[in-house]
XYZ file of C-alpha atoms in Angstrom:
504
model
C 0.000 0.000 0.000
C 1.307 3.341 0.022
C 0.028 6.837 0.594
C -0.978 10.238 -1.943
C 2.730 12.150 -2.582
C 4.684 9.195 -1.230
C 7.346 7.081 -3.029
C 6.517 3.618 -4.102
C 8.784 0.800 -3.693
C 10.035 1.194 -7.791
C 10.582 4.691 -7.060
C 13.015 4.391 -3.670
C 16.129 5.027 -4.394
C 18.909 1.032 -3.323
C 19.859 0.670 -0.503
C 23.429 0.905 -0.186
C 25.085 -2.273 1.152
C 28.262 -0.096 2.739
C 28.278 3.010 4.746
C 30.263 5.833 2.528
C 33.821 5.434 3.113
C 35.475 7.796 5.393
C 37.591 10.595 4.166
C 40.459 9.916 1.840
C 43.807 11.268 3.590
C 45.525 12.474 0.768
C 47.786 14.254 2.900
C 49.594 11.678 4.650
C 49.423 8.846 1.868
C 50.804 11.274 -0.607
C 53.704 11.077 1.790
C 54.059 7.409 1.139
C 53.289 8.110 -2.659
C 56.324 10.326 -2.378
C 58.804 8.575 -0.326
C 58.615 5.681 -2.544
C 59.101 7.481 -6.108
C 62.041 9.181 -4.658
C 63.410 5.837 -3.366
C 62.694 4.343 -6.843
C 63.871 7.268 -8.790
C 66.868 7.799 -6.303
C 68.326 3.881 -6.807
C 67.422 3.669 -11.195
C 70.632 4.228 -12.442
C 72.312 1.296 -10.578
C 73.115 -1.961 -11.733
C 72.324 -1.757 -15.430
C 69.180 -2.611 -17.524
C 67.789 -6.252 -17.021
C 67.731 -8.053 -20.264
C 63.617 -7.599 -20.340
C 64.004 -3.717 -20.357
C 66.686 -4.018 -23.129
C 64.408 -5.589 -24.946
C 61.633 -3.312 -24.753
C 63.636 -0.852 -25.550
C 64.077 -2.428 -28.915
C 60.417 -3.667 -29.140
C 59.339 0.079 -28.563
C 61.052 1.106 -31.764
C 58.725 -1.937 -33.909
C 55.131 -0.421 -32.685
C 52.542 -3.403 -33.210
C 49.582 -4.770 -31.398
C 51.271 -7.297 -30.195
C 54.783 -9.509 -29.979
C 55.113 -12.715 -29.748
C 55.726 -12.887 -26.156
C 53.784 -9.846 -24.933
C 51.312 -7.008 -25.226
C 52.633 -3.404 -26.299
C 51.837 -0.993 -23.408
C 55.337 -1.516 -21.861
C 57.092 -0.958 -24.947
C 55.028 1.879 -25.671
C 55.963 3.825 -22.610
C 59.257 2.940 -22.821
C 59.691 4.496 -26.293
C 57.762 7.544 -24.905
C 60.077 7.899 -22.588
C 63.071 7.898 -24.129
C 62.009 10.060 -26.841
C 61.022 12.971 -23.906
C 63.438 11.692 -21.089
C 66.639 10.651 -23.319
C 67.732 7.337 -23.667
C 69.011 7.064 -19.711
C 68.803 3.860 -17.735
C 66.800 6.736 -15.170
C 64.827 7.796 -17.520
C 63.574 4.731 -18.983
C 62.263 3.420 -15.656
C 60.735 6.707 -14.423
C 57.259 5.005 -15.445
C 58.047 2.617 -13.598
C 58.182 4.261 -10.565
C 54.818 6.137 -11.162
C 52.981 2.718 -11.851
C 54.057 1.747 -8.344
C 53.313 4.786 -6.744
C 49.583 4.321 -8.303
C 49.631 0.886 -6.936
C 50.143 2.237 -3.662
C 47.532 5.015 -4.454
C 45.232 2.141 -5.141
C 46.142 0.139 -2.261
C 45.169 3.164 0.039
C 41.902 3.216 -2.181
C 40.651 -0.011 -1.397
C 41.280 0.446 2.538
C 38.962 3.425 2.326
C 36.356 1.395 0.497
C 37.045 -1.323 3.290
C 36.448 1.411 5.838
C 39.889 2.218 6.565
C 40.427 5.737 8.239
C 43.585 7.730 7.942
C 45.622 5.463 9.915
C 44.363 2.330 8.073
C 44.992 3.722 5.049
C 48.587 5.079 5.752
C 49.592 1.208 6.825
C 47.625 -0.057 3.886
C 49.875 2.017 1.680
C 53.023 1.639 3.300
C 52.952 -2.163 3.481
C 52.242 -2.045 0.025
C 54.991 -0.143 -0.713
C 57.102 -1.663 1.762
C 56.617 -5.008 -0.326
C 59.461 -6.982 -1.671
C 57.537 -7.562 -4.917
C 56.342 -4.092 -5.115
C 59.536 -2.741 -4.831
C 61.337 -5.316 -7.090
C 58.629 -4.826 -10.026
C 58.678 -0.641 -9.517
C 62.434 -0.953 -9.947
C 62.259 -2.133 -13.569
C 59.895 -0.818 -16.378
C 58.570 -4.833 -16.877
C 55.169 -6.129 -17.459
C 54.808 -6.944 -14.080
C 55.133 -3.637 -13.122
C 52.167 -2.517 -15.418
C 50.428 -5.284 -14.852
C 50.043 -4.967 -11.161
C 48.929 -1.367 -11.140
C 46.114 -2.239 -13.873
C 45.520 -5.602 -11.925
C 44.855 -3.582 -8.730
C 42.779 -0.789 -10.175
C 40.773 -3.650 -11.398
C 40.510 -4.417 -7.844
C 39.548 -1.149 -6.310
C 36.860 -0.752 -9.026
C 35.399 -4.342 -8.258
C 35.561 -3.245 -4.820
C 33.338 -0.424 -5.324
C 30.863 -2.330 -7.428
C 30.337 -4.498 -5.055
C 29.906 -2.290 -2.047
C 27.964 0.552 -4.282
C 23.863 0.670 -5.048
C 25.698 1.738 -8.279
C 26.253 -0.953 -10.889
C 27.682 1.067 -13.280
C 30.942 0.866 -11.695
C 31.243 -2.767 -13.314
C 31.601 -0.506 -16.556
C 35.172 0.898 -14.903
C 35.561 -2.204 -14.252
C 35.289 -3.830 -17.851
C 37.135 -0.376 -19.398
C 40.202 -0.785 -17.021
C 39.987 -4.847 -17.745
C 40.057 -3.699 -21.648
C 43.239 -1.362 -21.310
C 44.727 -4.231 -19.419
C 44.889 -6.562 -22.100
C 47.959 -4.493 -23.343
C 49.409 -4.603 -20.275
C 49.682 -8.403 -19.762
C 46.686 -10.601 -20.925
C 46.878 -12.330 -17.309
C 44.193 -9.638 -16.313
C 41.679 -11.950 -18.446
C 42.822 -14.903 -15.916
C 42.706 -12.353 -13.159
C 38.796 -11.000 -13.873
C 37.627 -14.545 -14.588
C 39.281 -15.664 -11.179
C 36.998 -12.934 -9.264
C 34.210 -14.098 -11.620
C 34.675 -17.832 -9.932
C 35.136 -16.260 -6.942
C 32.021 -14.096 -7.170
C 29.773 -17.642 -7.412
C 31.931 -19.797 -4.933
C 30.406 -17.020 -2.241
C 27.415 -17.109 -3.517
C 27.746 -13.072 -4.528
C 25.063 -13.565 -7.262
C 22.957 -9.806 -6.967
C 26.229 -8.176 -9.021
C 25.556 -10.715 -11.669
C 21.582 -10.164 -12.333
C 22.133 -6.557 -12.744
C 23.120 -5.824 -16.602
C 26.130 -3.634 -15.831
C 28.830 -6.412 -15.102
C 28.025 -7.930 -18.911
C 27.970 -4.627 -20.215
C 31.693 -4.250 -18.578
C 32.335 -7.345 -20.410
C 31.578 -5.689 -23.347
C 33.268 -2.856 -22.768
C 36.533 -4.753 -22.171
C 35.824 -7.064 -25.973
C 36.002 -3.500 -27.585
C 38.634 -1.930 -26.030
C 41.078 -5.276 -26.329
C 39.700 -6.296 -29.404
C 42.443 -5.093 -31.301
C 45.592 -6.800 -28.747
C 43.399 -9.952 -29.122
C 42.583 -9.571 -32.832
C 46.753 -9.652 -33.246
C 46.756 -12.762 -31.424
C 44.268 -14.444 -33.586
C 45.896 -13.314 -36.873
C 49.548 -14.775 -35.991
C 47.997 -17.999 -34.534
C 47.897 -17.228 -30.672
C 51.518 -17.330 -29.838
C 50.921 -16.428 -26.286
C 49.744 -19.844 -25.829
C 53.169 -21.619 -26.962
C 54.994 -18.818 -24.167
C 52.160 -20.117 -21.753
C 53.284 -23.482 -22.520
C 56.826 -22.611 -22.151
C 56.420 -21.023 -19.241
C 54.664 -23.929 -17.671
C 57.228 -26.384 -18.795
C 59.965 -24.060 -17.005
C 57.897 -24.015 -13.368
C 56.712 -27.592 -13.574
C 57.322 -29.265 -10.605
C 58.086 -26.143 -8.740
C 55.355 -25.436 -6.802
C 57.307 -25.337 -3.213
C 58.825 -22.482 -4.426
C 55.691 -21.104 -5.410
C 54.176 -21.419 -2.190
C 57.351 -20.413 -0.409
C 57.678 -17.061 -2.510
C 54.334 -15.616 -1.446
C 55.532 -15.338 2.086
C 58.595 -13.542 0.174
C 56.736 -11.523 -2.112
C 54.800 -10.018 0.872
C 57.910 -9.978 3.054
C 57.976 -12.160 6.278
C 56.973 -8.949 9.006
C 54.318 -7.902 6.712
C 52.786 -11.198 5.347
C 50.240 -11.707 8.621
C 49.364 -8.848 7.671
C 47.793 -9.934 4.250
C 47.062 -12.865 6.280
C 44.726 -10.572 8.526
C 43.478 -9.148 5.811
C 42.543 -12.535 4.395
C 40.861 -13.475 7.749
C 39.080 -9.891 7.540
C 37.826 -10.416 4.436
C 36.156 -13.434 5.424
C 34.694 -12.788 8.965
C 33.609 -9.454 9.342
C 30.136 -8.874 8.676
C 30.702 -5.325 7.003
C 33.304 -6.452 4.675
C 30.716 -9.601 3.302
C 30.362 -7.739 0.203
C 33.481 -7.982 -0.906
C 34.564 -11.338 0.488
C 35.264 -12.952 -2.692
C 38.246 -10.932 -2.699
C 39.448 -13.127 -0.146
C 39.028 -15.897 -2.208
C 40.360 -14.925 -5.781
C 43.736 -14.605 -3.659
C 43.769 -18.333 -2.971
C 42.324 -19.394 -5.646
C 44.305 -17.633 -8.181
C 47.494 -19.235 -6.204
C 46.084 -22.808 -6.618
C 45.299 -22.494 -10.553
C 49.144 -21.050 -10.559
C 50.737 -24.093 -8.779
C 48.746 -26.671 -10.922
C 49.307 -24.527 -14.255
C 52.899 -23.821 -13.898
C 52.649 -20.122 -13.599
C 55.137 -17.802 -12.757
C 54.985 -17.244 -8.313
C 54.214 -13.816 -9.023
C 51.032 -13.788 -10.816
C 48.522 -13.767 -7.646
C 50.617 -10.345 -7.132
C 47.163 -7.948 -7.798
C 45.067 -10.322 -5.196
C 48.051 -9.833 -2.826
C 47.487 -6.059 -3.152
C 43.856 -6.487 -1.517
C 44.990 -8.414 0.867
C 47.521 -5.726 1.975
C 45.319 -2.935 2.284
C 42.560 -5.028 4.141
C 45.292 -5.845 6.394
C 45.830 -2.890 7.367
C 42.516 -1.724 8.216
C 42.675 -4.650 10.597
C 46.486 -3.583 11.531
C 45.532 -0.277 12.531
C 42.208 -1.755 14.344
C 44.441 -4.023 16.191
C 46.740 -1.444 17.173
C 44.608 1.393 18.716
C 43.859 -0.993 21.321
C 47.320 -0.171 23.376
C 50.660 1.160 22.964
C 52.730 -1.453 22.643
C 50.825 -2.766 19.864
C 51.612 0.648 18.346
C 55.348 0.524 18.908
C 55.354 -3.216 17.981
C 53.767 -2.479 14.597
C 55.731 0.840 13.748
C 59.071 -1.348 14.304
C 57.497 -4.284 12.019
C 57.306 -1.930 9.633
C 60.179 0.048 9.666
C 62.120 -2.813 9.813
C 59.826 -4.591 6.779
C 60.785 -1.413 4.811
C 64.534 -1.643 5.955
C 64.864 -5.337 4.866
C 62.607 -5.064 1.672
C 64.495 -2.282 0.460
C 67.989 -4.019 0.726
C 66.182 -7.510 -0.586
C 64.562 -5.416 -4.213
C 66.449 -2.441 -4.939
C 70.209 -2.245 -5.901
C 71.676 -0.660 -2.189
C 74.410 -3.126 -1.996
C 77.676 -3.429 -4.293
C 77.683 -5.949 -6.759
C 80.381 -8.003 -5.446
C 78.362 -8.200 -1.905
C 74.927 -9.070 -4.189
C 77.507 -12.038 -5.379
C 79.156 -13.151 -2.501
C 75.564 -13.118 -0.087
C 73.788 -15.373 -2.448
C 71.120 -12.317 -2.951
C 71.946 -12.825 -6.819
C 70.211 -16.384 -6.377
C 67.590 -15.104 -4.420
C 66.179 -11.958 -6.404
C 67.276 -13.232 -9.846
C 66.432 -9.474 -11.492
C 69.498 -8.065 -9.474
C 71.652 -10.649 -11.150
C 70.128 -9.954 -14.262
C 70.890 -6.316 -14.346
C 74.924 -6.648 -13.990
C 77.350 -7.673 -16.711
C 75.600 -6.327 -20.092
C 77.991 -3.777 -20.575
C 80.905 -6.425 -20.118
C 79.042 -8.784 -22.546
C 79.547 -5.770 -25.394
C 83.118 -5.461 -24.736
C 83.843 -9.027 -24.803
C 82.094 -9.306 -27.960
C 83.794 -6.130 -29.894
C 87.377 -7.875 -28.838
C 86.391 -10.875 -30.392
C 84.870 -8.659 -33.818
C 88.179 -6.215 -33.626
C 90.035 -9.683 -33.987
C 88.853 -10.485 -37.106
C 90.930 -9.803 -40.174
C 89.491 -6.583 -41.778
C 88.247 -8.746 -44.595
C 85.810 -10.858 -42.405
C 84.871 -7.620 -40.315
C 83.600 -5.667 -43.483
C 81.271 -9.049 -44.106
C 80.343 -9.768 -40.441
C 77.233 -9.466 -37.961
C 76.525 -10.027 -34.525
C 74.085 -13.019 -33.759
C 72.652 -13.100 -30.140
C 70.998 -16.032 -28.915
C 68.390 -13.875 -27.334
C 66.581 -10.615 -26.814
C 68.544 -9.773 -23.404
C 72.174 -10.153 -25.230
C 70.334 -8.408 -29.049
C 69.305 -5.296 -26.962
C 72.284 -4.809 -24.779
C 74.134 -5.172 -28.601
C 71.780 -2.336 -29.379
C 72.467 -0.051 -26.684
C 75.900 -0.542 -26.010
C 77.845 -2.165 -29.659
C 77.923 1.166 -31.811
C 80.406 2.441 -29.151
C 82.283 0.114 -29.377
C 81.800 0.369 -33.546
C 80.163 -3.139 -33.531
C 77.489 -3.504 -36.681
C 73.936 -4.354 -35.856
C 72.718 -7.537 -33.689
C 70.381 -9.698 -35.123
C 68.497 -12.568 -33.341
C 65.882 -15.023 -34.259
C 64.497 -15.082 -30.547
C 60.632 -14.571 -29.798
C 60.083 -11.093 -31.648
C 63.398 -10.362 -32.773
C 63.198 -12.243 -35.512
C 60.380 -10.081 -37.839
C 62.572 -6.734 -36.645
C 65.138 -7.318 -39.529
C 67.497 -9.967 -40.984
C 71.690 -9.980 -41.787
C 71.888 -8.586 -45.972
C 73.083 -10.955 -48.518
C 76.892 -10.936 -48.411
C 77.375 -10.753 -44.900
C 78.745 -14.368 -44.099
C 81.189 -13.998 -41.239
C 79.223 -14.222 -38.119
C 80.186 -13.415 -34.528
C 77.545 -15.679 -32.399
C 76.681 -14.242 -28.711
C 75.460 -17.327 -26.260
C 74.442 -19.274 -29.193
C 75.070 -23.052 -27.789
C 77.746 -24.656 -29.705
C 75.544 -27.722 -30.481
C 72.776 -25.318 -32.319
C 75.834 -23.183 -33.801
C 77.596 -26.186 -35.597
C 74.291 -27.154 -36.869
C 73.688 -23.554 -38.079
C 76.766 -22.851 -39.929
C 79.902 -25.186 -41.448
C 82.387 -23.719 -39.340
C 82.482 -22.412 -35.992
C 85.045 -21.788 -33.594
C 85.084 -19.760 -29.872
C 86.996 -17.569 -29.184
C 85.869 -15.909 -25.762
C 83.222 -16.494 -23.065
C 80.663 -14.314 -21.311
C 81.919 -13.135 -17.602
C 79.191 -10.774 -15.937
C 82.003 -10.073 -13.468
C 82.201 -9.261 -9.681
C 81.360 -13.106 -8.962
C 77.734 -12.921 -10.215
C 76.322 -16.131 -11.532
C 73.389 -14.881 -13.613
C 72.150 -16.599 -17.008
C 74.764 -14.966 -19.398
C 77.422 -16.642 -17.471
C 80.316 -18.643 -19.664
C 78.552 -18.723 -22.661
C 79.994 -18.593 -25.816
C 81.009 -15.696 -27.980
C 82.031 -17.628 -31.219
C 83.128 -16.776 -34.647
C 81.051 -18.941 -37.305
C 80.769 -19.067 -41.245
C 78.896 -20.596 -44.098
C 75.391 -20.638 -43.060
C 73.347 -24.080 -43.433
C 69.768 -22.791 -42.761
C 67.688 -19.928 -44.051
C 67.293 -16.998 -41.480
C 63.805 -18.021 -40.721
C 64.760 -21.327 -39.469
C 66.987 -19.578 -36.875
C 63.645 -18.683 -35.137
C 63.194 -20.268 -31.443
C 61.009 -19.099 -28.796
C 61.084 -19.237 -24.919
């Protein structure tokens, strides 16, 4: 029944299932925001490039809608950036560092939505930041970096669906999902994971509505074009999927075991608090199937062979929930105060020596860190690599040097050719790994080849006559995946250049 001048039931406006969130401190977060470019920015130029950044660097210069191995956002911005910024190992990763500070951003975001006041969402984005895997990824311009910040906007947007009246926040949801796609096309595995985890708690009132499918939508058109490249040259993310899975198989101790490492040990109960919030409290039900995308996501990793990291945007939630409950958990006395400001000052302390490049190279060596965080390793010895090479090309008689090229075995040895050899007056690297092969092949006449970490097995087969004549030495004791491999001298070629194509 209802009355002359009052609303009826189709006219009320929802209910919403969530108080408003509290106010947003910008103030003190930017502080975090801040602190953690500057540390970034501040530690850029040490080491060297990791072989991934080298070759984006090179990717950026062959524009497509896709490669072989990846999507093109991260080669995008880094040719942006060297074509404002200069072509700077600083430069190049200053992205970087402003993905991870919107990460953070983000990470303060969802506390908020979780009801996080200031102090909630100050820890939320400090033990974000304070992450070994945050830091690690915002120290390199990589996929993972972009992929995280896009994985956790995701997030905060699903986050707000669910605890809005307003549906139409599944349409940020499906737009960010769609710009994603050229990020890393793990957000598709990351949306449909919340998807599953959206019916495993029975959270079925998001799916009735129409907005969620129109998100869907949203996301087909806005990725259509990443996955239209796909389809055209035959899906060749699936043979790196494969690849990928054939490296981890069997490794999913260290999967497990890297979580608590990714999180860092002080600061992983507190995703584990946030997990635990996410499930019990009655305000956060909404949004509980956060707490089970983490999990989930982890398990389809281990039985796929996925790479440990790829649960990283879940992880992100868990963080900030965890420190709602953190800073719940500490206003109840003092020394719970003082015993979480020294977990995380000391988190920060120990992440920051684990992920960024504070310690000498010989110390990274001799420590075993280089085994540990195998993107430090992976960042020393590229200029050394180039050097070693030009001796072996400045040793050839001047005949064979006007009719030679440099072959890499792959992308990390072609692009530090690329940005270090014409210094050293080497002519252009070639290499038939992943996309490197469509960016150009050796003219006719040049027949003298100088073969960087080709395998000597592959090289014989590849030319009539081959012979080393030096050895890859990243120096100061690091044992990284360049080291001892050949730098060999080969001629008369057996097989075309497309058969010199191989993929991992």
């Amino acid at each position: 029944m209802s009355y002359a001048g009052s609303p009826t039931r189709s006219q009320l406006p929802p209910a919403d299932p969530s108080p408003a969130p509290p106010r947003f401190a910008a103030g003190p977060v930017a502080v975090v925001l801040v602190a953690a470019v500057a540390a970034l920015l501040a530690t850029a130029g040490r080491y060297g490039y990791h072989r991934d950044e080298l070759y984006f660097r090179v990717a950026g210069r062959h524009l497509d809608w896709g490669y072989v191995d990846q999507p093109p956002l991260v080669p995008l911005l880094g040719r942006l950036t060297t074509a404002v910024l200069g072509d700077g190992l600083t430069a190049f990763r200053v992205p970087a560092a402003l993905l991870t500070a919107l990460t953070v951003l983000l990470a303060a975001l969802i506390a908020r939505e979780l009801g996080g006041a200031a102090t909630g969402q100050v820890l939320a984005a400090v033990a974000v930041a304070a992450s070994p895997y945050v830091l690690a990824t915002g120290h390199l311009l990589h996929t993972q970096t972009a992929v995280l910040a896009v994985g956790a906007a995701v997030c905060w947007a699903a986050v707000r669906a669910l605890r809005s009246a307003d549906r139409r926040w599944w349409l940020v949801v499906g737009a960010l999902t769609g710009v994603g796609v050229y990020a890393s096309y793990l957000i598709l595995l990351l949306v449909g994971v919340l998807l599953v985890s959206l019916l495993v708690t029975r959270t079925f009132a998001p799916l009735r509505s129409p907005w969620p499918w129109a998100g869907a939508g949203l996301a087909a058109v806005l990725a259509a074009p990443a996955l239209g490249w796909q389809v055209a040259h035959g899906w060749p993310q699936w043979t790196m999927a494969d690849r990928i899975s054939e490296g981890n198989e069997g490794q999913w101790l260290e999967t497990l075991f890297y979580q608590f490492v990714l999180a860092g040990p002080l600061l992983f109960p507190v995703a584990v608090a946030g997990l635990v919030g996410l499930l019990r409290r009655p305000g956060w039900r909404p949004v509980r199937a956060m707490a089970v995308a983490y999990p989930l996501m982890l398990a389809l990793v281990v039985l796929a062979g996925g790479n440990s990291y790829y649960p990283g945007p879940f992880l992100v939630v868990l963080l900030a929930a965890g420190g709602v409950v953190a800073a719940d958990w500490a206003a109840r006395a003092v020394w719970r105060r003082a015993l979480l400001a020294l977990a995380v000052a000391a988190s920060v302390v120990l992440s920051a020596l684990f992920s960024l490049p504070l310690l000498p190279e010989r110390v990274v060596a001799d420590s075993g860190l280089d085994e540990l965080n195998e993107t430090a390793a992976e960042q020393i010895g590229w200029p050394g690599l180039v050097e070693r090479t030009a001796e072996v090309y400045r040793s050839l008689p001047e005949t064979d040097r006007a009719r030679a090229y440099v072959l890499a075995w792959n992308y990390g040895e072609a692009g530090a050719l690329d940005r270090y050899g014409a210094e050293h007056g080497l002519p252009r690297a070639y290499s038939g790994h992943n996309s490197y092969l469509g960016w150009g092949e050796p003219e006719p006449g040049r027949d003298v080849v100088v073969a960087v970490g080709v395998p000597e097995e592959v090289a014989r087969a590849w030319f009539t006559r081959c012979e080393v004549k030096a050895h890859v030495d990243p120096g100061e004791g690091v044992d990284n995946e360049e080291q001892g491999k050949p730098i060999a001298v080969c001629a008369g070629p057996r097989v075309p250049w497309s058969e010199m194509a191989h993929v991992s």
